[in-house]
Amino acid sequence: MQFSKNLCLLLASATSIGAAAVAGPARRPYYEPHGVPVLSNKPYPNTTIAGITVIDTPIVRLAREFTRNHSTEAVYKHQVRSWLFGSVLIAANETLRNSVDIEVHAVAAILHDLGWDTTPNSPVTTLDHRFEVDGAIASRKFLEQYADSNWDARRTQLVWDAIALHTTRTIGYYKELEVQLTSMGIAVDYDGPGAVVTNETFHQITAEYPNFDLKQATNDTFIFICATKPAQTYDNQLQPWGERYVANYSTKGNLRIDHIFDHL
Ligand SMILES: *[C@@H]1O[C@H](CO)[C@@H](O)[C@H](O)[C@H]1NC(C)=O
Ligand SMILES: *[C@@H]1O[C@H](CO)[C@@H](O)[C@H](O)[C@H]1NC(C)=O
Ligand SMILES: *[C@@H]1O[C@H](CO)[C@@H](O)[C@H](O)[C@H]1NC(C)=O
Ligand SMILES: *[C@@H]1O[C@H](CO)[C@@H](O)[C@H](O)[C@H]1NC(C)=O
Ligand SMILES: *[C@@H]1O[C@H](CO)[C@@H](O)[C@H](O)[C@H]1NC(C)=O
Ligand SMILES: *[C@@H]1O[C@H](CO)[C@@H](O)[C@H](O)[C@H]1NC(C)=O
């Protein structure tokens, strides 16, 4: 692939006339990483957010900017917290430190709710895909636009899978560790502290990114999705509410999702 691309550039420059042809194509470094995972068992580019050491690379920064552009404040904070909680889970476990690609995890966690964008004519959502698939497709487009050569097809696919399956834990928890950890970090944000994410760590993170608006934001988003594309709720945890919405469309506004948190 890379070779034939270079060959094309070479042929193109050989047959064209002018300054560009004389200069030739820009030299590429001899070695460009391609599909190399970023592991946290050795030093990696990092920053500290809410007391948690996390990966800090251009694509992770862009993911935060991109998701901020397409999320409400509440949903943005949820995605950042999910990333931080997942990072805590990874850091606490040697197997995970040795094997989870923390850049894949970061991008997936930070972008996982792009499908929750409720702005009219949003470029990241559709009426014909369930929200998880909207998010997965938008994330792939994001990576195609912004990622460097180390983002090969496999790493990109892992982000796609992690986002598409983040609510389907009966499948996601049997997939690659990056897929599992994306989902597990999100679960901590809904379920609260546990054995690994202690009370102290949980509160340290929610002090910086308060979660008081999470339930309301989730409720509002699910109601919006049920109202705008009920047929795309049928094979996920929104199904009971989507069905009710269709059956009782005229009673718009009566939808209650009080028990939805049992299913997340
Ligand atoms: C974080 O970055 C600093 C400064 O580059 C480096 O010294 C340190 O080893 C890094 N920490 C991790 C956990 O990679
Ligand atoms: C976020 O939005 C700003 C303002 O519209 C824009 O300049 C920037 O390029 C966007 N960032 C990304 C990553 O899409
Ligand atoms: C660490 O993570 C691995 C992979 O998910 C898991 O099998 C193992 O039980 C974990 N170890 C601990 C101590 O939780
Ligand atoms: C964590 O906080 C909850 C309530 O805020 C409390 O019930 C629980 O005992 C605390 N756990 C630990 C380990 O401190
Ligand atoms: C629709 O509303 C009626 C009346 O409130 C209720 O009995 C019925 O169960 C609802 N349908 C569904 C699918 O929830
Ligand atoms: C969700 O919103 C509906 C409609 O506004 C409301 O009746 C219900 O109590 C809300 N549930 C939660 C958990 O906030």
Short mmCIF file of C-alpha atoms and ligand atoms in Angstrom, two decimals:
data_model
loop_
_atom_site.label_atom_id
_atom_site.label_comp_id
_atom_site.label_asym_id
_atom_site.label_seq_id
_atom_site.Cartn_x
_atom_site.Cartn_y
_atom_site.Cartn_z
CA MET A 1 0.00 0.00 0.00
CA GLN A 2 2.63 2.51 1.14
CA PHE A 3 5.01 1.31 -1.52
CA SER A 4 2.52 1.64 -4.37
CA LYS A 5 1.51 5.09 -3.10
CA ASN A 6 5.13 6.23 -3.26
CA LEU A 7 5.52 4.68 -6.66
CA CYS A 8 2.52 6.62 -7.91
CA LEU A 9 3.97 9.83 -6.55
CA LEU A 10 7.25 9.05 -8.25
CA LEU A 11 5.59 8.31 -11.59
CA ALA A 12 3.44 11.41 -11.25
CA SER A 13 6.47 13.61 -10.63
CA ALA A 14 8.46 11.97 -13.43
CA THR A 15 5.80 12.74 -16.01
CA SER A 16 4.98 16.27 -14.88
CA ILE A 17 6.95 19.36 -15.75
CA GLY A 18 7.74 22.27 -13.44
CA ALA A 19 9.21 23.16 -10.08
CA ALA A 20 7.34 20.47 -8.15
CA ALA A 21 8.70 17.77 -10.46
CA VAL A 22 12.26 19.04 -9.99
CA ALA A 23 11.87 19.08 -6.20
CA GLY A 24 10.25 15.65 -6.22
CA PRO A 25 7.88 14.35 -3.60
CA ALA A 26 8.63 15.23 0.00
CA ARG A 27 10.96 12.69 1.61
CA ARG A 28 9.23 10.39 4.00
CA PRO A 29 11.03 9.17 7.10
CA TYR A 30 12.55 5.73 6.68
CA TYR A 31 10.35 4.34 9.42
CA GLU A 32 6.81 5.40 10.16
CA PRO A 33 5.00 3.51 12.90
CA HIS A 34 2.08 1.56 11.53
CA GLY A 35 -0.37 -0.09 13.88
CA VAL A 36 1.95 0.07 16.91
CA PRO A 37 -0.09 0.02 20.14
CA VAL A 38 0.66 2.62 22.82
CA LEU A 39 1.05 0.66 26.04
CA SER A 40 1.27 2.07 29.55
CA ASN A 41 3.89 -0.37 30.83
CA LYS A 42 6.59 2.07 29.71
CA PRO A 43 6.76 5.87 29.52
CA TYR A 44 4.27 7.44 27.11
CA PRO A 45 3.32 11.05 26.29
CA ASN A 46 1.10 12.03 29.20
CA THR A 47 -0.70 14.71 31.12
CA THR A 48 -2.59 14.74 34.40
CA ILE A 49 -6.33 15.35 34.48
CA ALA A 50 -8.19 15.33 37.79
CA GLY A 51 -5.15 13.65 39.32
CA ILE A 52 -5.15 10.81 36.78
CA THR A 53 -2.19 10.26 34.43
CA VAL A 54 -3.54 9.91 30.89
CA ILE A 55 -2.11 9.73 27.39
CA ASP A 56 -1.58 13.08 25.70
CA THR A 57 -1.08 12.92 21.92
CA PRO A 58 -2.35 15.16 19.10
CA ILE A 59 -5.16 12.76 18.17
CA VAL A 60 -6.36 12.48 21.77
CA ARG A 61 -6.43 16.29 22.05
CA LEU A 62 -8.30 16.53 18.76
CA ALA A 63 -10.77 13.88 19.91
CA ARG A 64 -11.57 16.01 22.96
CA GLU A 65 -12.01 19.09 20.77
CA PHE A 66 -14.15 17.18 18.26
CA THR A 67 -16.39 15.66 20.92
CA ARG A 68 -16.71 19.06 22.64
CA ASN A 69 -17.91 20.48 19.33
CA HIS A 70 -20.64 17.83 19.09
CA SER A 71 -21.76 17.41 22.70
CA THR A 72 -23.54 19.29 25.42
CA GLU A 73 -21.45 20.13 28.46
CA ALA A 74 -23.05 17.24 30.40
CA VAL A 75 -22.32 14.65 27.70
CA TYR A 76 -18.81 16.01 27.17
CA LYS A 77 -18.02 15.60 30.87
CA HIS A 78 -19.49 12.06 30.84
CA GLN A 79 -17.14 11.08 28.01
CA VAL A 80 -14.09 12.57 29.73
CA ARG A 81 -14.97 10.87 33.03
CA SER A 82 -15.50 7.54 31.23
CA TRP A 83 -12.00 7.90 29.77
CA LEU A 84 -10.51 8.75 33.18
CA PHE A 85 -12.29 5.83 34.91
CA GLY A 86 -11.15 3.43 32.18
CA SER A 87 -7.61 4.77 32.61
CA VAL A 88 -7.77 4.04 36.34
CA LEU A 89 -8.94 0.47 35.65
CA ILE A 90 -6.08 -0.07 33.19
CA ALA A 91 -3.42 1.43 35.46
CA ALA A 92 -4.47 -0.84 38.34
CA ASN A 93 -3.94 -4.10 36.45
CA GLU A 94 -0.60 -5.39 35.16
CA THR A 95 -2.15 -7.46 32.37
CA LEU A 96 -4.00 -4.41 31.14
CA ARG A 97 -0.92 -2.20 31.40
CA ASN A 98 0.94 -4.74 29.29
CA SER A 99 -1.71 -5.10 26.63
CA VAL A 100 -4.27 -2.29 26.31
CA ASP A 101 -3.60 0.25 23.57
CA ILE A 102 -4.32 3.35 25.66
CA GLU A 103 -4.52 5.63 22.63
CA VAL A 104 -7.26 3.45 21.11
CA HIS A 105 -9.03 3.38 24.48
CA ALA A 106 -8.75 7.17 24.87
CA VAL A 107 -10.15 7.97 21.43
CA ALA A 108 -12.98 5.45 21.80
CA ALA A 109 -13.97 6.61 25.28
CA ILE A 110 -13.80 10.31 24.41
CA LEU A 111 -15.88 9.90 21.23
CA HIS A 112 -18.25 7.16 22.41
CA ASP A 113 -21.41 9.27 22.57
CA LEU A 114 -21.10 11.24 19.33
CA GLY A 115 -24.38 9.51 18.44
CA TRP A 116 -26.01 11.58 21.20
CA ASP A 117 -25.65 14.81 19.27
CA THR A 118 -29.19 16.22 19.14
CA THR A 119 -28.47 19.33 17.10
CA PRO A 120 -30.52 19.55 13.88
CA ASN A 121 -28.69 18.32 10.76
CA SER A 122 -25.76 17.14 12.84
CA PRO A 123 -22.97 15.73 10.66
CA VAL A 124 -22.35 12.96 13.20
CA THR A 125 -25.85 11.47 13.51
CA THR A 126 -28.47 9.94 11.21
CA LEU A 127 -32.10 8.87 11.47
CA ASP A 128 -31.40 5.36 10.16
CA HIS A 129 -28.69 4.06 12.49
CA ARG A 130 -28.84 3.27 16.18
CA PHE A 131 -26.88 5.87 18.13
CA GLU A 132 -23.94 3.55 18.85
CA VAL A 133 -23.42 3.01 15.11
CA ASP A 134 -23.71 6.73 14.40
CA GLY A 135 -20.92 7.27 16.93
CA ALA A 136 -18.78 4.49 15.50
CA ILE A 137 -19.10 5.77 11.93
CA ALA A 138 -18.45 9.37 12.94
CA SER A 139 -15.36 8.26 14.87
CA ARG A 140 -13.97 6.39 11.89
CA LYS A 141 -14.47 9.51 9.75
CA PHE A 142 -12.76 11.56 12.45
CA LEU A 143 -9.75 9.21 12.40
CA GLU A 144 -9.63 9.17 8.60
CA GLN A 145 -9.49 12.94 8.65
CA TYR A 146 -7.05 13.54 11.49
CA ALA A 147 -5.06 10.42 12.42
CA ASP A 148 -1.41 9.72 11.54
CA SER A 149 -0.05 6.64 9.79
CA ASN A 150 0.10 4.65 13.03
CA TRP A 151 -3.70 4.43 12.83
CA ASP A 152 -3.89 1.37 10.63
CA ALA A 153 -7.10 -0.47 9.77
CA ARG A 154 -6.98 -2.58 12.93
CA ARG A 155 -6.63 0.25 15.46
CA THR A 156 -9.34 2.19 13.65
CA GLN A 157 -11.58 -0.89 13.71
CA LEU A 158 -11.02 -1.29 17.44
CA VAL A 159 -12.35 2.22 18.01
CA TRP A 160 -15.32 1.44 15.77
CA ASP A 161 -16.07 -1.78 17.65
CA ALA A 162 -15.58 -0.23 21.09
CA ILE A 163 -18.11 2.50 20.31
CA ALA A 164 -20.59 0.32 18.41
CA LEU A 165 -20.63 -2.23 21.25
CA HIS A 166 -20.32 0.03 24.27
CA THR A 167 -23.89 -0.66 25.38
CA THR A 168 -24.00 -4.28 24.17
CA ARG A 169 -21.89 -5.70 26.97
CA THR A 170 -23.04 -9.26 26.31
CA ILE A 171 -20.84 -9.06 23.20
CA GLY A 172 -18.39 -6.27 23.99
CA TYR A 173 -17.05 -7.93 27.13
CA TYR A 174 -15.88 -10.89 25.02
CA LYS A 175 -14.06 -8.66 22.49
CA GLU A 176 -10.58 -7.10 22.58
CA LEU A 177 -9.48 -5.48 25.85
CA GLU A 178 -9.80 -1.98 24.35
CA VAL A 179 -13.46 -2.72 23.59
CA GLN A 180 -14.02 -4.09 27.10
CA LEU A 181 -12.27 -1.22 28.88
CA THR A 182 -14.16 1.46 26.94
CA SER A 183 -17.40 -0.07 28.15
CA MET A 184 -16.15 -0.67 31.69
CA GLY A 185 -15.04 2.95 32.12
CA ILE A 186 -18.47 4.13 30.99
CA ALA A 187 -20.12 1.71 33.42
CA VAL A 188 -18.19 3.21 36.33
CA ASP A 189 -19.62 6.62 35.46
CA TYR A 190 -23.15 5.24 35.85
CA ASP A 191 -22.57 2.73 38.64
CA GLY A 192 -20.24 4.71 40.92
CA PRO A 193 -17.15 3.63 42.83
CA GLY A 194 -16.14 0.00 43.24
CA ALA A 195 -13.19 -2.18 44.08
CA VAL A 196 -10.72 -0.49 41.70
CA VAL A 197 -12.12 3.01 41.36
CA THR A 198 -12.30 3.91 45.05
CA ASN A 199 -14.57 6.49 46.61
CA GLU A 200 -11.63 8.84 46.82
CA THR A 201 -10.69 8.48 43.15
CA PHE A 202 -14.32 8.72 42.06
CA HIS A 203 -14.81 11.94 43.98
CA GLN A 204 -11.51 13.35 42.82
CA ILE A 205 -12.69 12.92 39.20
CA THR A 206 -16.25 14.12 39.75
CA ALA A 207 -14.96 17.16 41.63
CA GLU A 208 -13.28 18.29 38.41
CA TYR A 209 -15.99 16.97 36.07
CA PRO A 210 -19.22 17.04 38.14
CA ASN A 211 -21.78 14.35 37.31
CA PHE A 212 -24.94 15.93 38.77
CA ASP A 213 -26.33 16.36 35.24
CA LEU A 214 -25.62 12.83 33.94
CA LYS A 215 -29.03 11.27 34.61
CA GLN A 216 -30.95 14.21 33.23
CA ALA A 217 -28.74 14.33 30.11
CA THR A 218 -29.14 10.59 29.54
CA ASN A 219 -32.88 10.80 30.04
CA ASP A 220 -33.21 13.78 27.68
CA THR A 221 -31.09 12.10 25.02
CA PHE A 222 -32.95 8.79 25.19
CA ILE A 223 -36.29 10.56 24.95
CA PHE A 224 -34.99 12.50 21.94
CA ILE A 225 -33.80 9.29 20.26
CA CYS A 226 -37.05 7.44 20.97
CA ALA A 227 -38.98 10.38 19.58
CA THR A 228 -36.90 10.96 16.46
CA LYS A 229 -35.95 7.40 15.46
CA PRO A 230 -37.90 4.82 17.48
CA ALA A 231 -37.16 2.06 14.96
CA GLN A 232 -33.45 2.45 15.75
CA THR A 233 -34.00 1.59 19.40
CA TYR A 234 -35.35 -1.92 18.82
CA ASP A 235 -32.26 -4.00 19.38
CA ASN A 236 -30.64 -2.09 22.20
CA GLN A 237 -31.46 -1.18 25.74
CA LEU A 238 -33.81 1.53 24.56
CA GLN A 239 -36.15 -1.04 23.01
CA PRO A 240 -38.82 -1.04 25.72
CA TRP A 241 -38.98 2.73 25.65
CA GLY A 242 -38.83 2.92 21.85
CA GLU A 243 -41.72 0.46 21.57
CA ARG A 244 -43.76 2.38 24.08
CA TYR A 245 -43.06 5.54 22.20
CA VAL A 246 -44.26 4.07 18.94
CA ALA A 247 -47.31 2.46 20.51
CA ASN A 248 -48.22 5.62 22.39
CA TYR A 249 -46.88 8.24 20.05
CA SER A 250 -49.66 10.67 20.89
CA THR A 251 -48.71 10.64 24.56
CA LYS A 252 -45.37 12.21 23.72
CA GLY A 253 -43.77 13.49 26.88
CA ASN A 254 -45.14 10.72 29.08
CA LEU A 255 -42.13 8.54 28.50
CA ARG A 256 -40.44 7.49 31.70
CA ILE A 257 -37.02 5.95 31.76
CA ASP A 258 -36.62 5.73 35.49
CA HIS A 259 -35.41 2.16 35.33
CA ILE A 260 -33.09 2.58 32.40
CA PHE A 261 -30.09 2.85 34.68
CA ASP A 262 -30.57 -0.81 35.56
CA HIS A 263 -29.80 -1.63 31.95
CA LEU A 264 -26.72 0.50 31.30
C1 LIG B 1 4.96 11.34 31.78
O1 LIG B 1 5.74 12.29 31.12
C2 LIG B 1 6.92 12.64 31.82
C3 LIG B 1 7.57 13.80 31.11
O2 LIG B 1 7.81 13.50 29.77
C4 LIG B 1 7.82 11.42 31.93
O3 LIG B 1 8.99 11.75 32.66
C5 LIG B 1 7.06 10.32 32.65
O4 LIG B 1 7.82 9.12 32.66
C6 LIG B 1 5.74 10.06 31.95
N1 LIG B 1 4.95 9.14 32.76
C7 LIG B 1 4.45 8.02 32.25
C8 LIG B 1 3.60 7.21 33.19
O5 LIG B 1 4.64 7.65 31.13
C1 LIG B 2 -14.22 22.54 16.63
O1 LIG B 2 -14.95 23.69 16.31
C2 LIG B 2 -14.15 24.83 16.02
C3 LIG B 2 -15.08 26.01 15.87
O2 LIG B 2 -16.07 25.76 14.93
C4 LIG B 2 -13.34 24.54 14.76
O3 LIG B 2 -12.52 25.63 14.46
C5 LIG B 2 -12.47 23.30 15.01
O4 LIG B 2 -11.78 22.95 13.84
C6 LIG B 2 -13.33 22.13 15.45
N1 LIG B 2 -12.44 21.05 15.83
C7 LIG B 2 -12.53 19.82 15.33
C8 LIG B 2 -11.52 18.83 15.77
O5 LIG B 2 -13.41 19.48 14.56
C1 LIG B 3 -6.57 -7.95 35.16
O1 LIG B 3 -7.17 -7.93 33.88
C2 LIG B 3 -7.26 -9.22 33.28
C3 LIG B 3 -7.76 -9.00 31.86
O2 LIG B 3 -9.03 -8.42 31.87
C4 LIG B 3 -8.16 -10.08 34.12
O3 LIG B 3 -8.24 -11.36 33.54
C5 LIG B 3 -7.63 -10.16 35.53
O4 LIG B 3 -8.53 -10.87 36.34
C6 LIG B 3 -7.39 -8.78 36.12
N1 LIG B 3 -6.69 -8.90 37.37
C7 LIG B 3 -7.19 -8.43 38.49
C8 LIG B 3 -6.33 -8.59 39.70
O5 LIG B 3 -8.27 -7.87 38.54
C1 LIG B 4 -17.93 4.88 49.79
O1 LIG B 4 -18.97 5.80 49.99
C2 LIG B 4 -20.21 5.19 50.29
C3 LIG B 4 -21.26 6.25 50.38
O2 LIG B 4 -20.80 7.48 49.92
C4 LIG B 4 -20.11 4.39 51.56
O3 LIG B 4 -21.33 3.71 51.79
C5 LIG B 4 -19.00 3.37 51.42
O4 LIG B 4 -18.81 2.71 52.66
C6 LIG B 4 -17.72 4.04 51.01
N1 LIG B 4 -16.72 3.01 50.78
C7 LIG B 4 -15.49 3.11 51.20
C8 LIG B 4 -14.59 1.96 50.88
O5 LIG B 4 -15.09 4.08 51.80
C1 LIG B 5 -49.61 2.66 25.85
O1 LIG B 5 -50.37 3.37 26.81
C2 LIG B 5 -51.40 2.60 27.41
C3 LIG B 5 -52.20 3.54 28.29
O2 LIG B 5 -51.38 4.28 29.16
C4 LIG B 5 -50.80 1.44 28.17
O3 LIG B 5 -51.80 0.65 28.75
C5 LIG B 5 -49.99 0.60 27.20
O4 LIG B 5 -49.32 -0.43 27.91
C6 LIG B 5 -48.96 1.44 26.49
N1 LIG B 5 -48.27 0.65 25.47
C7 LIG B 5 -47.00 0.25 25.62
C8 LIG B 5 -46.43 -0.56 24.50
O5 LIG B 5 -46.33 0.55 26.59
C1 LIG B 6 -37.03 11.34 32.49
O1 LIG B 6 -37.82 12.32 31.88
C2 LIG B 6 -39.22 12.12 32.05
C3 LIG B 6 -39.96 13.12 31.18
O2 LIG B 6 -39.47 14.40 31.38
C4 LIG B 6 -39.54 12.22 33.52
O3 LIG B 6 -40.90 11.99 33.71
C5 LIG B 6 -38.73 11.19 34.29
O4 LIG B 6 -38.93 11.31 35.67
C6 LIG B 6 -37.25 11.35 33.99
N1 LIG B 6 -36.48 10.29 34.63
C7 LIG B 6 -35.30 10.50 35.19
C8 LIG B 6 -34.61 9.29 35.75
O5 LIG B 6 -34.79 11.60 35.25
#
